[in-house]
Coordinates of C-alpha atoms in Angstrom, one line a residue:
X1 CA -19.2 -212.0 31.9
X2 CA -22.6 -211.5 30.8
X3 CA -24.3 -212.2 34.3
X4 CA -21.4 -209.9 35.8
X5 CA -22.6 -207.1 33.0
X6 CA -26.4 -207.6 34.1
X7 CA -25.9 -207.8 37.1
X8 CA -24.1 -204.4 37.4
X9 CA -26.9 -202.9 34.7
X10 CA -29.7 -204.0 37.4
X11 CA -27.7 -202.4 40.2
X12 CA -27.6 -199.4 38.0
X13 CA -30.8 -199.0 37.8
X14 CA -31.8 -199.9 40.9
X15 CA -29.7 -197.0 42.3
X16 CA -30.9 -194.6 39.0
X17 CA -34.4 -195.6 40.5
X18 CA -33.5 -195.0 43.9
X19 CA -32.1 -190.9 43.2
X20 CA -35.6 -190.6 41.4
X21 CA -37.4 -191.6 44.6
X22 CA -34.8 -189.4 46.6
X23 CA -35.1 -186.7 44.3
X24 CA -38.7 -186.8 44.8
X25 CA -38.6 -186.3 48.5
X26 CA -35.7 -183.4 48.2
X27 CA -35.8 -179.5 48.1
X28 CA -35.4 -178.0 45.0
X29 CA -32.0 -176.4 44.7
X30 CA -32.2 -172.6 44.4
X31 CA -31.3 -170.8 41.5
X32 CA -27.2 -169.0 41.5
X33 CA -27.5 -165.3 42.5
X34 CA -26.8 -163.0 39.6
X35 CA -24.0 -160.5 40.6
X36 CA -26.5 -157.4 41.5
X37 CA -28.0 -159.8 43.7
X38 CA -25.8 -161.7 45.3
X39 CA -24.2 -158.4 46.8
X40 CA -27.0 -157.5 48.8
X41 CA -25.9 -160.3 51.3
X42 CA -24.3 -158.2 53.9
X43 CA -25.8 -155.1 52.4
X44 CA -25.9 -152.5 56.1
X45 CA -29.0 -149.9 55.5
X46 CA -27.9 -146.5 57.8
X47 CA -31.2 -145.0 59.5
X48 CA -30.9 -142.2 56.8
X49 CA -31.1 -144.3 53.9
X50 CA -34.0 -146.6 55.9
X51 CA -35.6 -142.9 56.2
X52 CA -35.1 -141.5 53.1
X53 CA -36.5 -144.3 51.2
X54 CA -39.6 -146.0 52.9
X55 CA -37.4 -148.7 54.7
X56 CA -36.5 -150.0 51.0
X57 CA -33.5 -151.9 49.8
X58 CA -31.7 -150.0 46.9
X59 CA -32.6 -150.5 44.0
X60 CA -35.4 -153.0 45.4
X61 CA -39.1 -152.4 44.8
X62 CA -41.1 -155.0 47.5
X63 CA -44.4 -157.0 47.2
X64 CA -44.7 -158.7 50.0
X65 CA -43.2 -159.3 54.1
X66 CA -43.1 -159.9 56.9
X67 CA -41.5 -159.8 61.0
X68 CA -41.1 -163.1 61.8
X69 CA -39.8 -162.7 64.9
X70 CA -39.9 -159.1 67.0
X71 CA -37.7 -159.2 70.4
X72 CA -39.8 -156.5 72.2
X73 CA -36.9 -156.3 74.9
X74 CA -34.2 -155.6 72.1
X75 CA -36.2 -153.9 69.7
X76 CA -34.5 -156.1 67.0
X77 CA -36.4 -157.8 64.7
X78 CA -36.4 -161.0 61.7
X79 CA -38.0 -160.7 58.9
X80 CA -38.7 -161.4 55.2
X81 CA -39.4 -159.5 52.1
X82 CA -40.2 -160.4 48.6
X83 CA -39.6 -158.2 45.4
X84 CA -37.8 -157.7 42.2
X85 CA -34.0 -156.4 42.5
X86 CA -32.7 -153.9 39.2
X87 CA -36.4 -154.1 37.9
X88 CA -36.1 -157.9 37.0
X89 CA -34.8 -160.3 39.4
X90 CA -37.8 -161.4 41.6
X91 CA -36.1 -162.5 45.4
X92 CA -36.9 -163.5 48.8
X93 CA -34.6 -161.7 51.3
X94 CA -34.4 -162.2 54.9
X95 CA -33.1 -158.8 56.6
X96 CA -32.6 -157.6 60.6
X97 CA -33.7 -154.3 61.7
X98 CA -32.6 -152.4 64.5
X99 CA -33.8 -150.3 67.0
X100 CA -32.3 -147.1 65.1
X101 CA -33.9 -148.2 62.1
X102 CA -30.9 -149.6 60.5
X103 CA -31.3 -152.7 58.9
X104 CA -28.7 -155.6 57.3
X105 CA -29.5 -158.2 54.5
X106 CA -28.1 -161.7 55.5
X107 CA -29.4 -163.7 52.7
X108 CA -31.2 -164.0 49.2
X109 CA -32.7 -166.2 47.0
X110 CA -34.2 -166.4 43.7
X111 CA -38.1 -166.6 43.4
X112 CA -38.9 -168.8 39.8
X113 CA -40.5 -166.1 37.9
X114 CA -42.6 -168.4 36.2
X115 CA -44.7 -169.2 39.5
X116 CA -44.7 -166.2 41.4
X117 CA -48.1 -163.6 41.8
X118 CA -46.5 -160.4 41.1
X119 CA -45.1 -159.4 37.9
X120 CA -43.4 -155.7 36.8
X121 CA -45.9 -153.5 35.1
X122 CA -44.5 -149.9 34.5
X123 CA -42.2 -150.3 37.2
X124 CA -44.6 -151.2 39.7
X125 CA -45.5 -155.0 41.4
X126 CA -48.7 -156.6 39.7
X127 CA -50.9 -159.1 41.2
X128 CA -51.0 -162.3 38.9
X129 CA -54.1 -164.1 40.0
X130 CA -54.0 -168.0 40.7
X131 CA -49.9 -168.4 40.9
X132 CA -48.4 -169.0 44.0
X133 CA -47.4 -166.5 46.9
X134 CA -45.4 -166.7 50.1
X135 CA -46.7 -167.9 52.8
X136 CA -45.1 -167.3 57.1
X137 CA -46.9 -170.0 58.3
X138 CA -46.3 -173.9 57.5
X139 CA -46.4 -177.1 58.7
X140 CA -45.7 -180.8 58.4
X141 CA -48.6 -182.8 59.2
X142 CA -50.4 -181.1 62.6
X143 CA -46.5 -180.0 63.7
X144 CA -46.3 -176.1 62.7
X145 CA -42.2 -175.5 61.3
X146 CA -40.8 -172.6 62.9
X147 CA -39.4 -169.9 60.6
X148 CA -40.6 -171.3 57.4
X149 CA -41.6 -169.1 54.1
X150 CA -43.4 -171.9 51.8
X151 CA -44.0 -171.0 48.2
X152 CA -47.7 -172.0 48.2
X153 CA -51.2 -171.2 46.6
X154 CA -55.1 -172.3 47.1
X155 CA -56.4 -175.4 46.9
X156 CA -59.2 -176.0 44.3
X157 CA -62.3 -174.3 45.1
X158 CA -60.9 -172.4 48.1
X159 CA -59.2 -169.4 46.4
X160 CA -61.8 -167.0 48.5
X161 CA -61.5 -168.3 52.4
X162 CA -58.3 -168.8 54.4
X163 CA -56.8 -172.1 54.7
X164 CA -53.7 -174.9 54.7
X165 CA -52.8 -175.5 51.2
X166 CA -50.8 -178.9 50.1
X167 CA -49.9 -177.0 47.0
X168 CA -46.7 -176.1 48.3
X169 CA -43.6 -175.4 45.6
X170 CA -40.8 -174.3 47.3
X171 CA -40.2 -173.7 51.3
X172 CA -37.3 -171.9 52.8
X173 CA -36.3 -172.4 56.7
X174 CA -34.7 -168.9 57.9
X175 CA -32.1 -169.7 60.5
X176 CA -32.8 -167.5 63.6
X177 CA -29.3 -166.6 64.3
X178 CA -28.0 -165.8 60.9
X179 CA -30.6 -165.7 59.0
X180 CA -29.7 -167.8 56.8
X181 CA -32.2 -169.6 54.2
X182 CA -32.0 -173.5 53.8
X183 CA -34.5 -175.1 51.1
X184 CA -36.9 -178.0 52.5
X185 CA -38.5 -180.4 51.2
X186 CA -42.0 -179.8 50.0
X187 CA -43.5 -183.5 51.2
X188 CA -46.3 -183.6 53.2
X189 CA -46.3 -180.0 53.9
X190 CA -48.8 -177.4 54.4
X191 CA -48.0 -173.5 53.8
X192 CA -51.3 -171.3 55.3
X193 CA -53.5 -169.3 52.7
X194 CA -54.6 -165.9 54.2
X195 CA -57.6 -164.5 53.5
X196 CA -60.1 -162.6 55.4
X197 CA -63.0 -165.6 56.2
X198 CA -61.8 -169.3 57.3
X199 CA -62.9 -172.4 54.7

């Protein structure tokens, strides 16, 4: 009984040891949508309200974006934009917008507030220097990752010139038919600094 009892304790640990090393290797779940949030997801933005308020999201003040994808034939593009939702939520929202100017949201996701470059100040985005920031383009080794917003910022000693970081936190695929966001692992990936001279 007592070899039976190890025995299972070593497996046990063995497999406790084994979800560590997974765990490791996995994306970091995303934080549950508050309420306000969550029903932006399917939010439709009329070419009036696109108009009226600077292409804005109600109730959304941005600090960051991007077109990730622009079909010149269609006129439809795929894109992200980062910002705080009610004045305190800080999210990453993937929207499609149309020829007409209309626009829909098809997905959101929290931003860890503790990590993120921008804080509120009066109302308005503020830069935090030396958190981390989005980034459009990433990779795994030399292979670039299509549609891929990595949570990333500078290496040591390269906060001034444009680079690939390792110093990536969180990473988002954005599916191109849906839109949908799907957290990646952060292993072995690179998320690309911008800045105005190369390293």
């Amino acid at each position: 009984m007592k070899t039976t009892m190890k025995g299972l304790i070593a497996v046990l640990l063995l497999i406790a040891g084994g979800a560590v090393v997974l765990a490791g290797d996995a994306p970091i779940a995303d934080e549950p949508l508050p309420p306000e949030v969550k029903k932006l997801i399917g939010m439709k933005i009329p070419p009036k309200v696109v108009e009226k308020k600077g292409g804005s999201v109600p109730d959304f003040i941005g600090f960051e974006g991007m077109a990730l994808i622009v079909d010149f034939e269609s006129g439809i593009d795929l894109g992200y934009r980062a910002g705080f939702v009610g004045g305190k939520w800080p999210v990453l929202l993937v929207s499609r917008h149309f020829p007409d100017r209309s626009q829909v949201i098809l997905d959101v996701q929290m931003l860890p507030e503790n990590l993120i470059a921008w804080k509120l100040v009066n109302g308005k985005p503020s830069y935090l220097y030396g958190r981390y920031r989005l980034s459009p383009r990433c990779r795994a080794g030399d292979e670039d990752i299509p549609l891929v917003v990595g949570l990333m910022k500078q290496e040591e000693g390269k906060e001034t010139c444009a680079h690939y970081s390792g110093r990536v936190n969180r990473a988002w695929q954005i599916d191109r038919q849906n839109g949908h966001l799907t957290p990646l692992s952060t292993e072995d990936m690179q998320c690309y600094y911008i800045s105005m001279n190369d390293c």
